[in-house]
Coordinates of C-alpha atoms and ligand atoms in Angstrom, one line a residue:
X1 CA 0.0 0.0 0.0
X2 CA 1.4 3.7 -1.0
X3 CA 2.3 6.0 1.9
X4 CA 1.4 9.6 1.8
X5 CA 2.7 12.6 3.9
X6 CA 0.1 13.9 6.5
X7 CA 1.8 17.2 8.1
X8 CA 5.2 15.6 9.1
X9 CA 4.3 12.0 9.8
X10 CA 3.1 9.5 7.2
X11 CA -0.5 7.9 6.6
X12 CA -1.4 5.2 4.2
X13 CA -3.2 6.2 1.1
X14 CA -5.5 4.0 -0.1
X15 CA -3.9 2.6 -3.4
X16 CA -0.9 3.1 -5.4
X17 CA -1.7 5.5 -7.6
X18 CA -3.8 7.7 -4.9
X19 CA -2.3 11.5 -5.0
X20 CA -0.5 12.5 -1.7
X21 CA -2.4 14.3 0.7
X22 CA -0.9 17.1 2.9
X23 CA -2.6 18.5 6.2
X24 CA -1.5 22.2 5.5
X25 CA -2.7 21.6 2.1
X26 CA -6.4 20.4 3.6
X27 CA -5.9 23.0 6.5
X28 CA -5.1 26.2 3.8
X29 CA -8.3 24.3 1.2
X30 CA -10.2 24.9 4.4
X31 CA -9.5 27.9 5.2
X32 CA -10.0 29.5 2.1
X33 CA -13.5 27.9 1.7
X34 CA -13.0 24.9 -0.7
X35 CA -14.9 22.1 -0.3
X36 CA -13.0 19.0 0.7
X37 CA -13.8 15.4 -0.8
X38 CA -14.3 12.3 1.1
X39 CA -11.1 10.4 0.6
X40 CA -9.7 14.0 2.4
X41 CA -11.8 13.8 5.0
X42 CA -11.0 10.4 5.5
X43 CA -7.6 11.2 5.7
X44 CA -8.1 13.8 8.2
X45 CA -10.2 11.4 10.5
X46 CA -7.8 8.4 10.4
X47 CA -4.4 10.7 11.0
X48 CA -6.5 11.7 13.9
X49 CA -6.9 8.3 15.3
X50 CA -3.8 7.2 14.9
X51 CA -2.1 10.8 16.4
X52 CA 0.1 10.9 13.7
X53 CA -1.7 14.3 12.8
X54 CA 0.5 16.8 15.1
X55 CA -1.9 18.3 17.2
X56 CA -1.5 22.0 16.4
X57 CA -2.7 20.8 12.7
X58 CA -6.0 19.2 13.6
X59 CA -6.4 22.7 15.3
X60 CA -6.1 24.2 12.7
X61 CA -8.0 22.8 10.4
X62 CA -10.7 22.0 13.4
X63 CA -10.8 26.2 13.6
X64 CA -10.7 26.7 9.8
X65 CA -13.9 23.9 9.9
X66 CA -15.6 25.6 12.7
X67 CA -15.5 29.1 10.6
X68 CA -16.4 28.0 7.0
X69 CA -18.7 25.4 8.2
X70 CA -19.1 21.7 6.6
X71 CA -21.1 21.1 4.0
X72 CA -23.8 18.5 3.8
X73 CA -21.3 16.0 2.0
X74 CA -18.4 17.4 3.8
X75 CA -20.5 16.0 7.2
X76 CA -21.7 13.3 5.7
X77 CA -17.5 12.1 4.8
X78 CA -16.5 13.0 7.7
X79 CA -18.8 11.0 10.0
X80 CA -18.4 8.1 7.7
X81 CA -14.5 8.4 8.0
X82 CA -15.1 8.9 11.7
X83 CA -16.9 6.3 12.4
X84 CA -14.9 4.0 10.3
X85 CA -11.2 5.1 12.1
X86 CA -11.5 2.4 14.5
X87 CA -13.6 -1.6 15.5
X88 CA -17.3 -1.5 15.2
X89 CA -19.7 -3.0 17.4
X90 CA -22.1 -5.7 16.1
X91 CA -25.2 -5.7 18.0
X92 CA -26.8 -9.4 15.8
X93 CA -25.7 -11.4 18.4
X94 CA -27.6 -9.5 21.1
X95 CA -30.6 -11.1 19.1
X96 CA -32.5 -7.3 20.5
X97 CA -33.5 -4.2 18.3
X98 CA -30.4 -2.2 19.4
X99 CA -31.3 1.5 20.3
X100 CA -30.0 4.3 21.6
X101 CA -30.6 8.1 22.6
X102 CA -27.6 10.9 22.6
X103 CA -27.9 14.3 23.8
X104 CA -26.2 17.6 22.3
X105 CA -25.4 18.7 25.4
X106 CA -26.6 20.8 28.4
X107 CA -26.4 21.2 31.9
X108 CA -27.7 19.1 34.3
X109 CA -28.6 16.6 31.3
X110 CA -28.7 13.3 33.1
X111 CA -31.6 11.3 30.8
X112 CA -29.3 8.5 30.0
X113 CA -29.0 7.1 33.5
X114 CA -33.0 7.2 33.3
X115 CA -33.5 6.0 29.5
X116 CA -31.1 3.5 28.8
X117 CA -31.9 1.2 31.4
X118 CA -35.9 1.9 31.2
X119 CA -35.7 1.3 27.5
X120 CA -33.9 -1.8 28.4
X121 CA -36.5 -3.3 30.5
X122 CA -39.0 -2.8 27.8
X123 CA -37.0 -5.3 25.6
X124 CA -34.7 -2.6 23.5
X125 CA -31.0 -3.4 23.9
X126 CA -28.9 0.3 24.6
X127 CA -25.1 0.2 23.4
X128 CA -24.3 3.7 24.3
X129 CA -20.7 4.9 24.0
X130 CA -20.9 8.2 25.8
X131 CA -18.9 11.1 26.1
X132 CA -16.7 13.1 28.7
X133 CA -17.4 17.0 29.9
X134 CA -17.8 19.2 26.8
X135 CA -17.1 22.8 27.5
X136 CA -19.6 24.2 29.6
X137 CA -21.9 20.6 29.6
X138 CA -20.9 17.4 31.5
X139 CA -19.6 14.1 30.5
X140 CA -21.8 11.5 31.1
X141 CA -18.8 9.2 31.8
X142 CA -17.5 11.4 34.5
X143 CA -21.0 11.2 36.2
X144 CA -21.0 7.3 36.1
X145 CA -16.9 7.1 37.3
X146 CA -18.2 8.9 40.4
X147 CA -19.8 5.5 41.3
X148 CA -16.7 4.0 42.6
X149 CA -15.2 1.0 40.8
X150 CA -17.4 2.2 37.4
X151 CA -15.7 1.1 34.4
X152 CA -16.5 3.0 31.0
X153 CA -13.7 1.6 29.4
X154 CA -14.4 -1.9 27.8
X155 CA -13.3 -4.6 25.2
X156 CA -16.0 -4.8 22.9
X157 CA -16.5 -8.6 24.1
X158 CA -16.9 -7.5 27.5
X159 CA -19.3 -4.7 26.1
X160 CA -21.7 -7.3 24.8
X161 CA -21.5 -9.5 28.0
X162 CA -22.7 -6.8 29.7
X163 CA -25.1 -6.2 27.0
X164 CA -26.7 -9.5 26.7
X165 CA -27.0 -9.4 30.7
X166 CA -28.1 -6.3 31.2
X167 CA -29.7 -5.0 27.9
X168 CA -27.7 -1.5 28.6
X169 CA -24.1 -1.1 28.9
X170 CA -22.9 2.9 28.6
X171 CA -19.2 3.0 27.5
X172 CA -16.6 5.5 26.3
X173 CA -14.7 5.6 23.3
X174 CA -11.7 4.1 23.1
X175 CA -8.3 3.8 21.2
X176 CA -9.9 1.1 19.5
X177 CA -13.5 2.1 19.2
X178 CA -14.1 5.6 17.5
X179 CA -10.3 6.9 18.4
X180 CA -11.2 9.8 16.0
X181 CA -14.0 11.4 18.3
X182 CA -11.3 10.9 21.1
X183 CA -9.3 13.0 19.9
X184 CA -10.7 15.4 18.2
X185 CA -13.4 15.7 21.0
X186 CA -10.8 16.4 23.5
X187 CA -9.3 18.6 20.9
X188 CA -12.7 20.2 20.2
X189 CA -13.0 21.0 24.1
X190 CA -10.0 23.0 24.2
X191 CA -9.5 25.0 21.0
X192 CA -13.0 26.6 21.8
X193 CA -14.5 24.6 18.1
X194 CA -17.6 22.6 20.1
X195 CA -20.5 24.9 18.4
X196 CA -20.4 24.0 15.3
X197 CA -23.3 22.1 13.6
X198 CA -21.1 19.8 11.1
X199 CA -18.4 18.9 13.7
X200 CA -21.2 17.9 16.5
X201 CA -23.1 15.9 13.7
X202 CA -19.6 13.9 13.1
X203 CA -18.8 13.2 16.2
X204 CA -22.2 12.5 17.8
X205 CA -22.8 10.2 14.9
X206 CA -19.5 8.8 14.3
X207 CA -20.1 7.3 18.0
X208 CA -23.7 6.1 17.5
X209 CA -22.8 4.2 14.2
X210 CA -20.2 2.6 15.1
X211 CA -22.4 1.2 17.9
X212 CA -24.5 -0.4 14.9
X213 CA -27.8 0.7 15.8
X214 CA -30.7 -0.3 14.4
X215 CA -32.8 2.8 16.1
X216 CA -31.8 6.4 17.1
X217 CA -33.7 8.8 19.1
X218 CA -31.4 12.6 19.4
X219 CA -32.2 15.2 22.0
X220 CA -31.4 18.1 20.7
X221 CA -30.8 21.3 22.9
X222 CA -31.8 24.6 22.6
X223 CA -31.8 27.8 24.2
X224 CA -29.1 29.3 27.3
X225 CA -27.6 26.3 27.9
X226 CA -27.1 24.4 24.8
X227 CA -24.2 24.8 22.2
X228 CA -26.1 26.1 19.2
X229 CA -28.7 28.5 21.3
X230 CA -30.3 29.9 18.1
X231 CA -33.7 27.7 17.5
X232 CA -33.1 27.9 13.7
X233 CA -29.3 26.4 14.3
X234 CA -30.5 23.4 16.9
X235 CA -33.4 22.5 14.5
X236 CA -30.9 22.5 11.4
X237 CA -28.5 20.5 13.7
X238 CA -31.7 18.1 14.0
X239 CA -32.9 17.8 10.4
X240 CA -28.7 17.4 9.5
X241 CA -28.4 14.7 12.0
X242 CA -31.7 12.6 11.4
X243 CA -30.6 13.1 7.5
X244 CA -27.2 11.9 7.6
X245 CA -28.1 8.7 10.2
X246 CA -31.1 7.9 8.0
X247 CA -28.7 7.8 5.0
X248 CA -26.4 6.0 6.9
X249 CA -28.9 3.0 7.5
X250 CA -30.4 4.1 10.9
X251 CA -34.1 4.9 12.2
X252 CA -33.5 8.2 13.5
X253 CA -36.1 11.0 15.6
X254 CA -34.9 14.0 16.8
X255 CA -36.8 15.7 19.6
X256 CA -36.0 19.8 20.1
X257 CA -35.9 20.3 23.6
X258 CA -35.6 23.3 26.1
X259 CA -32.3 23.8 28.0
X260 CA -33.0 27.6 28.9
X261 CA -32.2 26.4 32.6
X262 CA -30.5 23.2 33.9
X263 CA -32.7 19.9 33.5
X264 CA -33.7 18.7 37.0
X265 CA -32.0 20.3 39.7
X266 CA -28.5 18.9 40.5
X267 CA -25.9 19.5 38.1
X268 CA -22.5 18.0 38.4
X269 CA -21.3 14.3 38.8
X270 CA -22.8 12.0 41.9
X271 CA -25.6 14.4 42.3
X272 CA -26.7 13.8 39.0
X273 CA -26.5 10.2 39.5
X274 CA -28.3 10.5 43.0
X275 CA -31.4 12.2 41.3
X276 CA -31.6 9.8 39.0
X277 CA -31.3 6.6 41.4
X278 CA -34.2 8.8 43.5
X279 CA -36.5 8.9 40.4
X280 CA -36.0 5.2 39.3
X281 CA -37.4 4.4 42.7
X282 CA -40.5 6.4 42.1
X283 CA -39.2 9.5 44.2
X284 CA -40.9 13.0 42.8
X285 CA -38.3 15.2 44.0
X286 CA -39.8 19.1 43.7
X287 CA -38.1 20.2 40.9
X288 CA -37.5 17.2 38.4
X289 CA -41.0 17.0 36.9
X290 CA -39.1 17.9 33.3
X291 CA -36.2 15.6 34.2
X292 CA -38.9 12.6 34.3
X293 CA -41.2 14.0 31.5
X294 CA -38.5 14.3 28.9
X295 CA -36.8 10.8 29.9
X296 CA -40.3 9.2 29.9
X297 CA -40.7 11.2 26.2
X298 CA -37.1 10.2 25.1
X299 CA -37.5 6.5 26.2
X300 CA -41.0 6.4 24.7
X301 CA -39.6 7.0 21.8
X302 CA -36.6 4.8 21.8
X303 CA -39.2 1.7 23.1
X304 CA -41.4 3.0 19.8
X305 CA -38.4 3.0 16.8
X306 CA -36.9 -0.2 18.5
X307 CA -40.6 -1.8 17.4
X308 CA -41.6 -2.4 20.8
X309 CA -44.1 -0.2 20.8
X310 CA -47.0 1.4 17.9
X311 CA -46.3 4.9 19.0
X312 CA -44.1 6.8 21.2
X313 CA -47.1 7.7 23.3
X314 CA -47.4 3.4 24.0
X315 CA -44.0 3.6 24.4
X316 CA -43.9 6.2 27.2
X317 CA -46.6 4.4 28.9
X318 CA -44.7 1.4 29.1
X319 CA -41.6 3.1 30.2
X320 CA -43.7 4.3 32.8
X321 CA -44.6 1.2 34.1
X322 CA -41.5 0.2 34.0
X323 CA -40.0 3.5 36.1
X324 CA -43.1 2.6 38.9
X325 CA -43.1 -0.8 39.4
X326 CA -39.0 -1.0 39.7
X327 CA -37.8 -2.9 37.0
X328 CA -36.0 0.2 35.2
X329 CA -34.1 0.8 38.6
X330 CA -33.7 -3.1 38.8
X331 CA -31.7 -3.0 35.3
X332 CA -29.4 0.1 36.2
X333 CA -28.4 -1.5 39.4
X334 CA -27.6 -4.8 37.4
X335 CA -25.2 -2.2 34.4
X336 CA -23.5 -1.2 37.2
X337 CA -22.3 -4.1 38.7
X338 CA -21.6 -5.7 35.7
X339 CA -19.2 -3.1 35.1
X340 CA -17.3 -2.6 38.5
X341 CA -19.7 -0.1 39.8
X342 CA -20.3 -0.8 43.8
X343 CA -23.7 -0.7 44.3
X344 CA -23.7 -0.2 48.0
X345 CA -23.3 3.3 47.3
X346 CA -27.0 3.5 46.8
X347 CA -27.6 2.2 50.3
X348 CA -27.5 6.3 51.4
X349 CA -26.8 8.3 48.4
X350 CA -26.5 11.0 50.5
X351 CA -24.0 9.5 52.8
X352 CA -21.9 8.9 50.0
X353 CA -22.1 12.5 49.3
X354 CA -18.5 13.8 50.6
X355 CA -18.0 17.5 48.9
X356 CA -14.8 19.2 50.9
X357 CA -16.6 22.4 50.7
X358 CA -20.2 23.8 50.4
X359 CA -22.0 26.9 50.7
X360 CA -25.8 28.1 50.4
X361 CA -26.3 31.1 47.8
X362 CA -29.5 32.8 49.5
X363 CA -31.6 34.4 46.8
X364 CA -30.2 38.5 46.4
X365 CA -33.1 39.6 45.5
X366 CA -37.5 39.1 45.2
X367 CA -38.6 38.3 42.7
X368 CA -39.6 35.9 39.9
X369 CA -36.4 34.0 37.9
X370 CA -37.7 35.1 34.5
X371 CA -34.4 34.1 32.7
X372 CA -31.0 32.3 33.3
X373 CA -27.8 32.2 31.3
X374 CA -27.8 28.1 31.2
X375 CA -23.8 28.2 29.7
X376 CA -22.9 30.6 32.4
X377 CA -24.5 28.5 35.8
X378 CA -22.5 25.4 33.5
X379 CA -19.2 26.8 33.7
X380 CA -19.9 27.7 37.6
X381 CA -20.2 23.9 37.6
X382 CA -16.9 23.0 36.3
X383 CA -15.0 25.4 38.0
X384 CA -16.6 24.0 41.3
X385 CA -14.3 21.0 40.2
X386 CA -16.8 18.7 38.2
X387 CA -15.2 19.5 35.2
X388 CA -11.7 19.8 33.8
X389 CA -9.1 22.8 32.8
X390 CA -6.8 20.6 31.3
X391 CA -7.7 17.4 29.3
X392 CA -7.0 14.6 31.2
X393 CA -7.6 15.9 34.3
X394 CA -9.6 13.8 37.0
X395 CA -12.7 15.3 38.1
X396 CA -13.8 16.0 41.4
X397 CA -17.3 13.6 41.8
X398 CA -18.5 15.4 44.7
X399 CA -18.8 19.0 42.7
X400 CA -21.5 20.5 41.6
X401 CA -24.7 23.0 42.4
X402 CA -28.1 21.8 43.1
X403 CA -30.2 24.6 42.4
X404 CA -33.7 25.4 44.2
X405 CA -35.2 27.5 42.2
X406 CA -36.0 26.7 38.3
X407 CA -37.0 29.8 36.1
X408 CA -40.6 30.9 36.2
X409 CA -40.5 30.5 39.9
X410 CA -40.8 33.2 42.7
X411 CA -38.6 33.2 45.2
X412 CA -38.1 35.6 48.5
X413 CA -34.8 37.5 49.1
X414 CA -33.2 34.9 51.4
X415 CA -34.2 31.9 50.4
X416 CA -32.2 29.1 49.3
X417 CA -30.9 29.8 45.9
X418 CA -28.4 26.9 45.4
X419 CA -26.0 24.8 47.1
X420 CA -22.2 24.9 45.8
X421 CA -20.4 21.7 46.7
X422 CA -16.4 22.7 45.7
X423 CA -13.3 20.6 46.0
X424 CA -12.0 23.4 48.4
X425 CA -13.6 26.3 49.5
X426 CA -11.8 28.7 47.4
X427 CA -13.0 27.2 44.7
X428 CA -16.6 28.9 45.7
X429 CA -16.2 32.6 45.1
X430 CA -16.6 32.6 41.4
X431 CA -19.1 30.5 40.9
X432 CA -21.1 32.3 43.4
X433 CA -20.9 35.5 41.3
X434 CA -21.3 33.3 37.9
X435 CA -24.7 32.4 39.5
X436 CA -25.7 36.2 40.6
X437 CA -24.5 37.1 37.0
X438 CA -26.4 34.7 35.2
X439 CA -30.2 35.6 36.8
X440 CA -32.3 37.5 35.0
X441 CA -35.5 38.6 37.8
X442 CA -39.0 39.9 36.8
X443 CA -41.9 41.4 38.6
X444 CA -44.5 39.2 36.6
X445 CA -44.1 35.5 35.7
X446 CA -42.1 35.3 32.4
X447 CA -44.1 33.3 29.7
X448 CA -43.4 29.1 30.3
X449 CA -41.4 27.6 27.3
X450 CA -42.5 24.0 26.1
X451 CA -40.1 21.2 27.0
X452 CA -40.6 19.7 23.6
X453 CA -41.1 22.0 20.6
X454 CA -40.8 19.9 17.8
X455 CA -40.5 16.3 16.6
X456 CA -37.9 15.7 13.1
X457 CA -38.3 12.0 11.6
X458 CA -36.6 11.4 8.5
X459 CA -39.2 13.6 6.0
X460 CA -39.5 16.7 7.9
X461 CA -35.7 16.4 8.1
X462 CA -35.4 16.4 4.1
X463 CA -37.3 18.8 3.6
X464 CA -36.3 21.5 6.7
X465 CA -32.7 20.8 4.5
X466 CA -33.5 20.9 1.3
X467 CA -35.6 24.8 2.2
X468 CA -32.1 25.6 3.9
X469 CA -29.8 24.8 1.1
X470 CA -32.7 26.5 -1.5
X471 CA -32.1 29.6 1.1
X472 CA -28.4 29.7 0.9
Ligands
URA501 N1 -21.9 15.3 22.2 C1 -20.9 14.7 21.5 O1 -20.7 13.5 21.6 N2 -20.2 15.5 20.6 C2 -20.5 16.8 20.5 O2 -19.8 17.4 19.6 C3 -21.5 17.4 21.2 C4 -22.2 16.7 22.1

């Protein structure tokens, strides 16, 4: 097989008489606006898996991407390459409809823990490879590592034992499995190139291919708190990802959903997982009523594409079931303990609860919360110590802010606004002033904003695309 030169190291092209392809050629193409072809792209994803892109070059090119935008081929290659850069899972042998449901990101966004294994019980399986803490959003593998003992890094053998034992196993990528989304994920996180509709499409479906789903169901965020805030961008984002997984061979929905304040009311690592445990064993907790709604609608919807179901509507009702009598919480115990998670934690969740420092923010003023800047009260949560500076970082499982107010809410000057759990107490000043930054307060109630605003299957996709490329 021919070699050509990436940047300074050397990738194989794919036959002998293949030109040569050069990263500052595909990094200056870029940046000038030229359209790049799939056997680039390909390049660009398999030089990234193998490292033997220098760093500062995928940068590059990542920033030159996030500016000019990808095309709908361009995103198309590049997921393709993506998801081809490493092993694929193969879900026959699970003899199940496989299934799964991936988030674009917010804060406090904790439906896996609820869907995957409620989705499970109804006779779906869920491979779901996850991801870590994405700029101002969490990772939900750092959430499950807080469980001590959690394993998110498995052979793709022992990722179908756990499968076929559980019917859910959540796992990260690994050097073997999607290696490109590791890296350039990580990458992404730190050259400030998350918010880009193309790149997120890659690399959410790249990971959700490669999984070999039969069934897809994608949350997709909008408003303070997500990545693309715009509506028109996060419903573009929706109809380009239920187009390019369709095409791809995938049943794919995509729900738009509201992330103008943090889902629930914990946000950070084992207080996400806490409120979760609570709701699996038929807790309410004040506060979480769209945490259960949009899990029941999301795993309604998974149960419905993975033909377990006529409609989503049956398929939230037996999700439902499954959430009250048990067996949901039943199967997430089970995933955890087949991976190393000790499940004695859940004995006392809030036992386990060991934060080095905390501090109540009493509401500064009266009034009614009539607006909150979602990506602000997200970084207050990482610079608690939930998330990272520095890739590679641990993070601290204890961190985090449970908020008890949501917007729309009145609330006393005084009152409990939040709690900051920190990994030291100097660690709390900043966030404290993040929070009293990111309020906006209002004499009247501000107007409610639905949790669900729209539904994309595959035709409304096509044809939200095709009127946005007749547009451009
Ligand atoms: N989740 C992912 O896996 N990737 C992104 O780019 C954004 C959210």
């Amino acid at each position: 097989m021919a070699k050509s030169k990436v940047g300074k190291k050397t990738v194989k092209a794919r036959s002998e008489n293949v030109a040569a392809i050069h990263m500052i050629d595909l990094i200056r193409k870029k940046r000038d606006g030229v359209e790049l072809d799939a056997r680039e792209l390909a390049c660009i994803a398999s030089g990234a898996a193998r490292e033997s892109i220098p760093a500062e070059q995928l940068a590059a090119w990542l920033m030159a991407a996030w500016i000019r935008g990808l095309s709908l081929q361009e995103t198309r290659a590049l997921t393709l390459a993506m998801r081809d850069s490493g092993e694929k899972f193969d879900p026959k042998p699970l003899r199940k409809t496989a299934v799964d449901k991936h988030s674009t990101g917010g804060v406090g966004d904790k439906t896996s823990f609820l869907v995957a294994p409620l989705a499970a019980a109804c006779g779906v399986a869920v491979p779901m490879i996850s991801g870590r803490a994405l700029g101002h959003t969490g990772g939900t593998l750092d959430k499950l590592e807080s469980i001590p003992g959690y394993r998110t890094e498995l052979t793709l053998a022992k990722f179908e034992r756990v499968l076929k034992r559980c019917g859910a196993s959540i796992v990260s990528q690994t050097p073997k499995l999607v290696p490109a989304d590791r890296v350039l994920y990580a990458l992404r996180d730190r050259t400030g190139t998350v918010e880009n509709s193309g790149l997120i499409c890659a690399s959410i479906l790249s990971k959700k291919l490669a999984a070999g789903l039969n069934a897809l169901v994608l949350d997709v965020k909008t408003g303070s708190g997500a990545f693309l805030k715009k509506r028109e961008d996060a419903e573009y984002l929706a109809a380009l990802m239920v187009a390019t997984a369709e095409a791809a061979g995938t049943r794919t929905a995509a729900l738009l959903t509201d992330m103008s304040q943090p889902l629930g009311r914990a946000a950070g690592n084992w207080i996400e997982i806490a409120e979760c445990v609570a709701l699996l064993r038929g807790e309410r907790p004040a506060g979480c009523e769209d945490l259960r709604e949009l899990s029941l609608q999301l795993a309604g919807w998974m149960i419905h594409l993975g033909g377990k179901a006529t409609t989503p509507a049956r398929g939230y009702q037996l999700a439902e079931a499954a959430l009250v009598d048990g067996t949901g919480l039943a199967r997430f115990l089970k995933m955890v303990d087949a991976q190393g998670g000790d499940i004695r934690v859940f004995d006392d969740p809030q036992k386990f609860h060991r934060p080095r420092a905390t501090r109540v923010v009493p509401a500064w003023t009266s009034g009614y919360v009539a607006a909150m800047d979602t990506t602000a009260l997200g970084w207050a949560v990482q610079r608690l110590g939930a998330g990272r500076e520095k890739a590679g970082e641990p993070v601290d499982p204890h961190a985090g802010i449970v908020f008890h107010v949501k917007r729309g809410e009145r609330v006393k000057r005084g009152a409990s606004f939040a709690t900051l759990y920190a990994t030291s107490a100097k660690l709390l000043d900043e966030p404290e002033h993040l929070i009293r930054d990111a309020i906006q307060w209002s004499a009247e109630a501000p107007p409610a904003v639905p949790l669900i605003s729209r539904v994309f299957t595959r035709s409304e996709a096509e044809s939200h695309l095709a009127a946005a490329t007749a547009r451009d």
